[in-house]
mmCIF file of C-alpha atoms in Angstrom:
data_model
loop_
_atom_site.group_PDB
_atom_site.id
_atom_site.type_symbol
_atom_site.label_atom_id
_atom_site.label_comp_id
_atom_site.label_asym_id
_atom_site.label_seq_id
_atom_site.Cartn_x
_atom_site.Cartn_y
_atom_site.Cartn_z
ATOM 1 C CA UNK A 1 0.000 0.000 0.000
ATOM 2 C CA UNK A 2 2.569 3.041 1.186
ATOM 3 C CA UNK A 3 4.715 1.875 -1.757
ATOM 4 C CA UNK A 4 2.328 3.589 -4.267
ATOM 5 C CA UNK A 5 2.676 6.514 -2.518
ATOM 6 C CA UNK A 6 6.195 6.418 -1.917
ATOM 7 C CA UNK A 7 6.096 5.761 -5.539
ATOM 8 C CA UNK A 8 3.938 9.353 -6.191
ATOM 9 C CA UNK A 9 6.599 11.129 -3.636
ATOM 10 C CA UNK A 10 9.731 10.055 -5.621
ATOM 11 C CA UNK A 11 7.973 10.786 -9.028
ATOM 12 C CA UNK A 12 6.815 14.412 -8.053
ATOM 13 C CA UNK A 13 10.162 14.873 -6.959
ATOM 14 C CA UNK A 14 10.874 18.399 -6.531
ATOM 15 C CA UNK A 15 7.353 19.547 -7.781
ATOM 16 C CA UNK A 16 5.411 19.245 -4.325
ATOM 17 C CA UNK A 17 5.918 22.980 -4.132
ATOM 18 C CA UNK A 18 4.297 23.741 -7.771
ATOM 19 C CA UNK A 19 1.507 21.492 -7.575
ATOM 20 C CA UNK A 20 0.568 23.387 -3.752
ATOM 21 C CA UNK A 21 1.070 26.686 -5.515
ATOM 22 C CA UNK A 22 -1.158 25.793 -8.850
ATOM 23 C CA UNK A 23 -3.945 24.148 -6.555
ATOM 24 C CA UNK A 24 -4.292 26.715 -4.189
ATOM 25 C CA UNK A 25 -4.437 29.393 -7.049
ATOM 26 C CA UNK A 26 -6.713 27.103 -9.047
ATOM 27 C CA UNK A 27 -8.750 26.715 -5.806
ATOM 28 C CA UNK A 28 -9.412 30.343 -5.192
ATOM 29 C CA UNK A 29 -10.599 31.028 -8.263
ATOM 30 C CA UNK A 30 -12.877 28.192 -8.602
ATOM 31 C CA UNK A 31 -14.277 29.428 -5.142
ATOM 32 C CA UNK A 32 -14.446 33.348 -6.443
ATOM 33 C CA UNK A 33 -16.106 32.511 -9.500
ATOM 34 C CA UNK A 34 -18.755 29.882 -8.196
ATOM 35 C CA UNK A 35 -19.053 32.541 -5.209
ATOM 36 C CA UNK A 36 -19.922 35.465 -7.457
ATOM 37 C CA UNK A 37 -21.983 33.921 -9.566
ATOM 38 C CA UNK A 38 -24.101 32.153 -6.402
ATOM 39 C CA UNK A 39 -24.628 35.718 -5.374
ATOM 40 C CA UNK A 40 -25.897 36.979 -8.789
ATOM 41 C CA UNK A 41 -28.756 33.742 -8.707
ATOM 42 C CA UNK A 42 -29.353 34.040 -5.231
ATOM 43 C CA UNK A 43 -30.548 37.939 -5.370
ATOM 44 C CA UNK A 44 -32.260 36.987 -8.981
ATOM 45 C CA UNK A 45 -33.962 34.301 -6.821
ATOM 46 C CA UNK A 46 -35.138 36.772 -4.266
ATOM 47 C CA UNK A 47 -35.924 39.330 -5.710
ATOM 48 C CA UNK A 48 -38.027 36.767 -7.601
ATOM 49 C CA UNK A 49 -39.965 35.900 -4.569
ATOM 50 C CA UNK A 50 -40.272 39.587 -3.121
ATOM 51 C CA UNK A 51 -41.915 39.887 -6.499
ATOM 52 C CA UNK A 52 -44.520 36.662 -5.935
ATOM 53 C CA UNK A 53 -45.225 37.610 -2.073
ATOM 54 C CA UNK A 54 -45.857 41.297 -2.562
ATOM 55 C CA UNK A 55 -49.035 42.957 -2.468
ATOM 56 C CA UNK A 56 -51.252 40.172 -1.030
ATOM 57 C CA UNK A 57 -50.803 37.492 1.989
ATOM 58 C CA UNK A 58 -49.394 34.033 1.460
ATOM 59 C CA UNK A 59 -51.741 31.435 -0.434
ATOM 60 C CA UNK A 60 -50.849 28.276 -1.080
ATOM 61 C CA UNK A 61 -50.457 29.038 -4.824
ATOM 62 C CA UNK A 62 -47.802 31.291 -3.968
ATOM 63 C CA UNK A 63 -45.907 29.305 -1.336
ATOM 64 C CA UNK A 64 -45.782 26.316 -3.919
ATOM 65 C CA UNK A 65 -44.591 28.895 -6.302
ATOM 66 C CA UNK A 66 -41.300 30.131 -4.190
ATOM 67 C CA UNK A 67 -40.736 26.147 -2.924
ATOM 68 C CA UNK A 68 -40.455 25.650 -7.286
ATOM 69 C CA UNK A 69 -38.468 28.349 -7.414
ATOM 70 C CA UNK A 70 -36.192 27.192 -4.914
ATOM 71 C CA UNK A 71 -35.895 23.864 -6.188
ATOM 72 C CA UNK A 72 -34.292 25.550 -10.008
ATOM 73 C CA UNK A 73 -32.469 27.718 -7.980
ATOM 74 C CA UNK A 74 -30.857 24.769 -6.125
ATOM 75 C CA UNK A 75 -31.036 23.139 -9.703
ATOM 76 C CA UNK A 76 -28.687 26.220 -11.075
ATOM 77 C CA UNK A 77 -26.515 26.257 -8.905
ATOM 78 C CA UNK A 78 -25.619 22.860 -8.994
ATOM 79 C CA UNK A 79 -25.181 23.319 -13.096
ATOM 80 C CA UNK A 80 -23.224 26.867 -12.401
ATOM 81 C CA UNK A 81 -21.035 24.330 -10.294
ATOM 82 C CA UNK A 82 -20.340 21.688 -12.695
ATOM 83 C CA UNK A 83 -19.313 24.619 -15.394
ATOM 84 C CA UNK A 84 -17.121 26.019 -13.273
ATOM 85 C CA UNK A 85 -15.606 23.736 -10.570
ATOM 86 C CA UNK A 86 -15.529 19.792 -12.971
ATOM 87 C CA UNK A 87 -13.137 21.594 -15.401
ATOM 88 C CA UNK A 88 -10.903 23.479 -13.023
ATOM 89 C CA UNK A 89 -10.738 20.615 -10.417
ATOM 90 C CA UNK A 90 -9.905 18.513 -13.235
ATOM 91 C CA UNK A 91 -6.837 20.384 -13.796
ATOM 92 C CA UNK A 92 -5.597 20.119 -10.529
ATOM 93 C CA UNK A 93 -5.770 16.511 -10.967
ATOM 94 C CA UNK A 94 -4.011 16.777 -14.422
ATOM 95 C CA UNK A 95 -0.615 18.811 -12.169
ATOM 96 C CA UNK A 96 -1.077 15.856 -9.622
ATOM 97 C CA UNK A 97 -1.038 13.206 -12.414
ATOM 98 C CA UNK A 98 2.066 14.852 -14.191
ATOM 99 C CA UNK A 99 4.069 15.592 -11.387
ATOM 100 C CA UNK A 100 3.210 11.418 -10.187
ATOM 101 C CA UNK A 101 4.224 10.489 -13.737
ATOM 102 C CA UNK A 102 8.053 12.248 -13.238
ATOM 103 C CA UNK A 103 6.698 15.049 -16.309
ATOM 104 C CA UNK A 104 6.713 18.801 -15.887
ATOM 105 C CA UNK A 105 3.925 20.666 -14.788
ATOM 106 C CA UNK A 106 3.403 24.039 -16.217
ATOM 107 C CA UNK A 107 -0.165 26.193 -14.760
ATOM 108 C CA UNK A 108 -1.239 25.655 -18.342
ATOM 109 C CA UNK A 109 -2.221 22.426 -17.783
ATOM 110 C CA UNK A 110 -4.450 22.987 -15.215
ATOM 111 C CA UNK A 111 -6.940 24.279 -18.361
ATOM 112 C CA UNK A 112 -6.861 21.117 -20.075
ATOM 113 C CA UNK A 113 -10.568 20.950 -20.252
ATOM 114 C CA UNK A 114 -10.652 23.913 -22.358
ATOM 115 C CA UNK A 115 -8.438 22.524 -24.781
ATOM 116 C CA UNK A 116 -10.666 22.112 -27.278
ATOM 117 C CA UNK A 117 -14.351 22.516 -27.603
ATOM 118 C CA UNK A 118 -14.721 18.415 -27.585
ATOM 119 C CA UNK A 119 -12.513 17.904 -24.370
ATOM 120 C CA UNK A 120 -14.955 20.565 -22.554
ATOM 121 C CA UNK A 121 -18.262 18.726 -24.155
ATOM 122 C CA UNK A 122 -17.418 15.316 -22.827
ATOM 123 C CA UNK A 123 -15.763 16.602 -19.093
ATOM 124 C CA UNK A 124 -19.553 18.412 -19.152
ATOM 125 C CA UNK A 125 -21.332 15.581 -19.990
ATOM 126 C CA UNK A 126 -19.556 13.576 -17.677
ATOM 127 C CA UNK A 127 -20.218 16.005 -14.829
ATOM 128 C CA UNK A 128 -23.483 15.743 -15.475
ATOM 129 C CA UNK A 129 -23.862 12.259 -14.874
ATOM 130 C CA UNK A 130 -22.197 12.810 -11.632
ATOM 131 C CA UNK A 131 -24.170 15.046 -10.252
ATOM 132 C CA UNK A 132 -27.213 13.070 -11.038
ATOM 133 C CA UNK A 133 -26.332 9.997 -9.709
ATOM 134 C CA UNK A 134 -23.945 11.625 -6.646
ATOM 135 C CA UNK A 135 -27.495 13.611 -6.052
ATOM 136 C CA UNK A 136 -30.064 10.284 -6.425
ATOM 137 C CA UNK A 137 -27.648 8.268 -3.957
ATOM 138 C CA UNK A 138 -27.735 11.200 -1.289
ATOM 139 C CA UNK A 139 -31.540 11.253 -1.817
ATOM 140 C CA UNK A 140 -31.582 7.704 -1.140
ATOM 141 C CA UNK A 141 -29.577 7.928 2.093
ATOM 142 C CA UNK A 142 -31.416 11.009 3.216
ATOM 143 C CA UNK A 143 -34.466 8.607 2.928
ATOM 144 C CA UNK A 144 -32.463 5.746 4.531
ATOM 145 C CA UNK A 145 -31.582 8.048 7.671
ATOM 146 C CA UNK A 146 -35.296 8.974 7.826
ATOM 147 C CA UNK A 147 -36.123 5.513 7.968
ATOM 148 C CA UNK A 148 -33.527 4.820 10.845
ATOM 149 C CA UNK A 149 -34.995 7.636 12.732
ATOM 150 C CA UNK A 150 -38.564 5.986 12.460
ATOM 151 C CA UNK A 151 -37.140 2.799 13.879
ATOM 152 C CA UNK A 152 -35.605 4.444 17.054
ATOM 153 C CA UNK A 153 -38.585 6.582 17.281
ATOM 154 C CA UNK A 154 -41.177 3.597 17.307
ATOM 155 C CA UNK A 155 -37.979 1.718 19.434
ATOM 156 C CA UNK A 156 -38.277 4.481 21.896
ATOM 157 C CA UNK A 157 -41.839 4.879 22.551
ATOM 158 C CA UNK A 158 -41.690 0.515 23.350
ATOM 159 C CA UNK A 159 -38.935 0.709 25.616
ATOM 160 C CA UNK A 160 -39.458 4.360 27.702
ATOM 161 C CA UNK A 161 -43.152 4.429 28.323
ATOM 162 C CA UNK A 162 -42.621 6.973 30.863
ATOM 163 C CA UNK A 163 -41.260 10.585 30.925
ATOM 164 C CA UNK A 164 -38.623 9.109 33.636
ATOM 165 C CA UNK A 165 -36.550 7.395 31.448
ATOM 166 C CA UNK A 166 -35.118 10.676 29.937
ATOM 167 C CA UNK A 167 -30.919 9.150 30.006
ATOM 168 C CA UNK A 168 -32.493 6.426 27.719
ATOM 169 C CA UNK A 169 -34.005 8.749 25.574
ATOM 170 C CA UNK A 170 -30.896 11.054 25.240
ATOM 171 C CA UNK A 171 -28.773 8.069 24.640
ATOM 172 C CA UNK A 172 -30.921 6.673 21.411
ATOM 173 C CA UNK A 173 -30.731 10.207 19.951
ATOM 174 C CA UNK A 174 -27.170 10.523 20.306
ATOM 175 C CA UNK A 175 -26.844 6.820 18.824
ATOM 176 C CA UNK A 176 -28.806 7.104 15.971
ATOM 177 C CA UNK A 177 -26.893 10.258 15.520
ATOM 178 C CA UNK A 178 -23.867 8.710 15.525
ATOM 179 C CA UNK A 179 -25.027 5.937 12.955
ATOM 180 C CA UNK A 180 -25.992 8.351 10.852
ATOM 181 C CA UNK A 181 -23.215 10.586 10.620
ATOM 182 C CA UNK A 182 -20.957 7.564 10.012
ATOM 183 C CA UNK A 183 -23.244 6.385 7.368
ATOM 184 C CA UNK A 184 -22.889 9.749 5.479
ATOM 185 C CA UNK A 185 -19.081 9.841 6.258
ATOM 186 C CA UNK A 186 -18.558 6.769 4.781
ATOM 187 C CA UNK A 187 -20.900 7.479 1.454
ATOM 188 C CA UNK A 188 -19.461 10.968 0.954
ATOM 189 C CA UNK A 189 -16.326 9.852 1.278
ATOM 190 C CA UNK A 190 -16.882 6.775 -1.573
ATOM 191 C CA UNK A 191 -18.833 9.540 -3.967
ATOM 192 C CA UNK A 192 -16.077 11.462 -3.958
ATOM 193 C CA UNK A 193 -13.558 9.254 -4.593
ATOM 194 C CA UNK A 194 -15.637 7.563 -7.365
ATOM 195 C CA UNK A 195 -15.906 11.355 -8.558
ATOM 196 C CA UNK A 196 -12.383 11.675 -8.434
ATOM 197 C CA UNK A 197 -11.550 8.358 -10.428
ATOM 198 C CA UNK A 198 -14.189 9.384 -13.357
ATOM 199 C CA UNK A 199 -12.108 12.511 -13.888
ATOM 200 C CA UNK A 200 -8.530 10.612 -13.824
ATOM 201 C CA UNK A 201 -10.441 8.305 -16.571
ATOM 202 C CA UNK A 202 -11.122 10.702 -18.390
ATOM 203 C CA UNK A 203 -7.763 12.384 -18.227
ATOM 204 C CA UNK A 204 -6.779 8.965 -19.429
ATOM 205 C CA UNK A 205 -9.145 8.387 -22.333
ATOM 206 C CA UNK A 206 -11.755 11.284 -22.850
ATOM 207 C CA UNK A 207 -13.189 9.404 -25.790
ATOM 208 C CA UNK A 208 -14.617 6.159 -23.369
ATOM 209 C CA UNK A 209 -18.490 7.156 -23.069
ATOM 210 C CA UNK A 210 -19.262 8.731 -20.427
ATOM 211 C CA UNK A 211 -21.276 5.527 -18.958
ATOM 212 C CA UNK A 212 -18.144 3.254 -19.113
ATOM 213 C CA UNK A 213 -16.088 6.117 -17.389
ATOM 214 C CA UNK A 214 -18.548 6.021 -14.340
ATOM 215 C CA UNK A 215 -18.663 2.308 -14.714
ATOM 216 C CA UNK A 216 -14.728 1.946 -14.786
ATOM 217 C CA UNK A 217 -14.189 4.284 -11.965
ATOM 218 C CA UNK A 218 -16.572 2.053 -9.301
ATOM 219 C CA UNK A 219 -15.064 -0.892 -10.440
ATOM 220 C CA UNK A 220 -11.748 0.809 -9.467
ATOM 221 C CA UNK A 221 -12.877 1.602 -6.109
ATOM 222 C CA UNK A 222 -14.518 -1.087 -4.730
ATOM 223 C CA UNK A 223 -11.368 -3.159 -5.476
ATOM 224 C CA UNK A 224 -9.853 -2.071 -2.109
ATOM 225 C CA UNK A 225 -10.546 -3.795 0.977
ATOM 226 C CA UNK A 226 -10.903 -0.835 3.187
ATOM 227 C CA UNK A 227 -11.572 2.627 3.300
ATOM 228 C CA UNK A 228 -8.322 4.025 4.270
ATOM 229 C CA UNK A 229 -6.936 1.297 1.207
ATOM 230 C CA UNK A 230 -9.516 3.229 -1.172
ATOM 231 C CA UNK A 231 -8.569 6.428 0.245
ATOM 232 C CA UNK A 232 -4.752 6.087 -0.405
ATOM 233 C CA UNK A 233 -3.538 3.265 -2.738
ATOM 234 C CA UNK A 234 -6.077 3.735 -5.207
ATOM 235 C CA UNK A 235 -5.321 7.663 -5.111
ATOM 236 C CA UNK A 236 -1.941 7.504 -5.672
ATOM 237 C CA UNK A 237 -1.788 4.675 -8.088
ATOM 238 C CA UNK A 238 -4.045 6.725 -10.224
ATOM 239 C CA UNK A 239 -1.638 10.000 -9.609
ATOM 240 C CA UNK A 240 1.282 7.736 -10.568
ATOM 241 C CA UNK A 241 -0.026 5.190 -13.179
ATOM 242 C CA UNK A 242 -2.472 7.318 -15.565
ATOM 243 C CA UNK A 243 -1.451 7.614 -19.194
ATOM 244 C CA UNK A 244 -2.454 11.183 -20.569
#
């Protein structure tokens, strides 16, 4: 396991510095733009809903309205993000790759996904995809930790039938609590890295469909045995092994 990243740290051999440099730079900006551009949609959005609301109470009509609106402003954002941070992240994974590979990094290739109009297409589409599935998975456990909290709700009212018992109650809270913060560790941290591996495919071969890349990169990481193996090996064997 620590070979692989031994492996990365001997590669990257006197490029640790550029590669901290470019992805803090590259970093900011994403943040600045995605920021500003939140901002813009956000005060669009409200001034939206002043517009809906004013002149009249709340009806139902108009509450239903703003929860829409809210839902394609949430929608947005999550499309301005995929325009602006998939392609930019993606170049700080390009530095990381080179520098694993032994090549030269230069901050130009951190804009690899605007290298043509084709390469920017298929990193889109791919994003995309993602954030669909990324979003239906975290939709599913949102519904799974709802369903947990039914269980020790219905578990609570068998076991403390009496306002006494208030330690007891505490103590379910705070353990369901912990199960599902674990739970959402653990999937967060998996997305991510399956995230991560789609965009290291496609730095390898942006011409696979965009299916297979998704389908390649879970297949990658659910090789390991255990999270921390996922976490590292995998990582750095992409960082040092990917042909561009």
């Amino acid at each position: 396991m620590f070979a692989l990243h031994k492996d990365y740290l001997q590669q990257a051999k006197g490029q640790h510095g550029k590669v901290i440099l470019f992805s803090m730079v590259m970093f900011i900006v994403a943040m600045v733009l995605t920021f500003m551009i939140s901002m813009i949609t956000m005060l669009i959005f409200g001034g939206v809903v002043s517009a809906v609301f004013a002149g009249g109470e709340p009806t139902p009509g108009k509450i239903f309205l703003a929860i829409v609106l809210y839902i394609i402003l949430l929608f947005v954002l999550g499309i301005i993000s995929i325009l602006i941070i998939t392609p930019l992240f993606t170049g700080l994974y390009h530095w990381m790759i080179k520098a694993g590979r032994g090549e030269q990094i230069t901050f130009k290739d951190g804009f690899i996904a605007f290298k043509d109009k084709d390469h920017f297409i298929k990193l889109i589409k791919l994003g995309l995809f993602n954030f669909a599935w990324s979003n239906i998975l975290i939709m599913a456990l949102v519904a799974l930790f709802f369903l947990i909290a039914m269980i020790f709700i219905a578990l609570g009212a068998t076991l403390l039938p009496s306002s006494n018992d208030v330690g007891a109650g505490i103590f379910l809270f705070i353990l369901f609590y912990i199960i599902a913060y674990i739970l959402y560790i653990i999937v967060i941290c998996l997305v991510s890295l399956v995230v991560f591996m789609t965009q290291a495919i496609y730095l390898e071969n942006y011409n696979m469909p965009t299916i297979e890349k998704v389908k390649t990169a879970f297949k990658t990481t659910f090789k390991g045995r255990s999270v921390f193996g996922v976490y590292s090996s995998k990582i750095f064997y992409s960082l040092s092994h990917t042909q561009l």
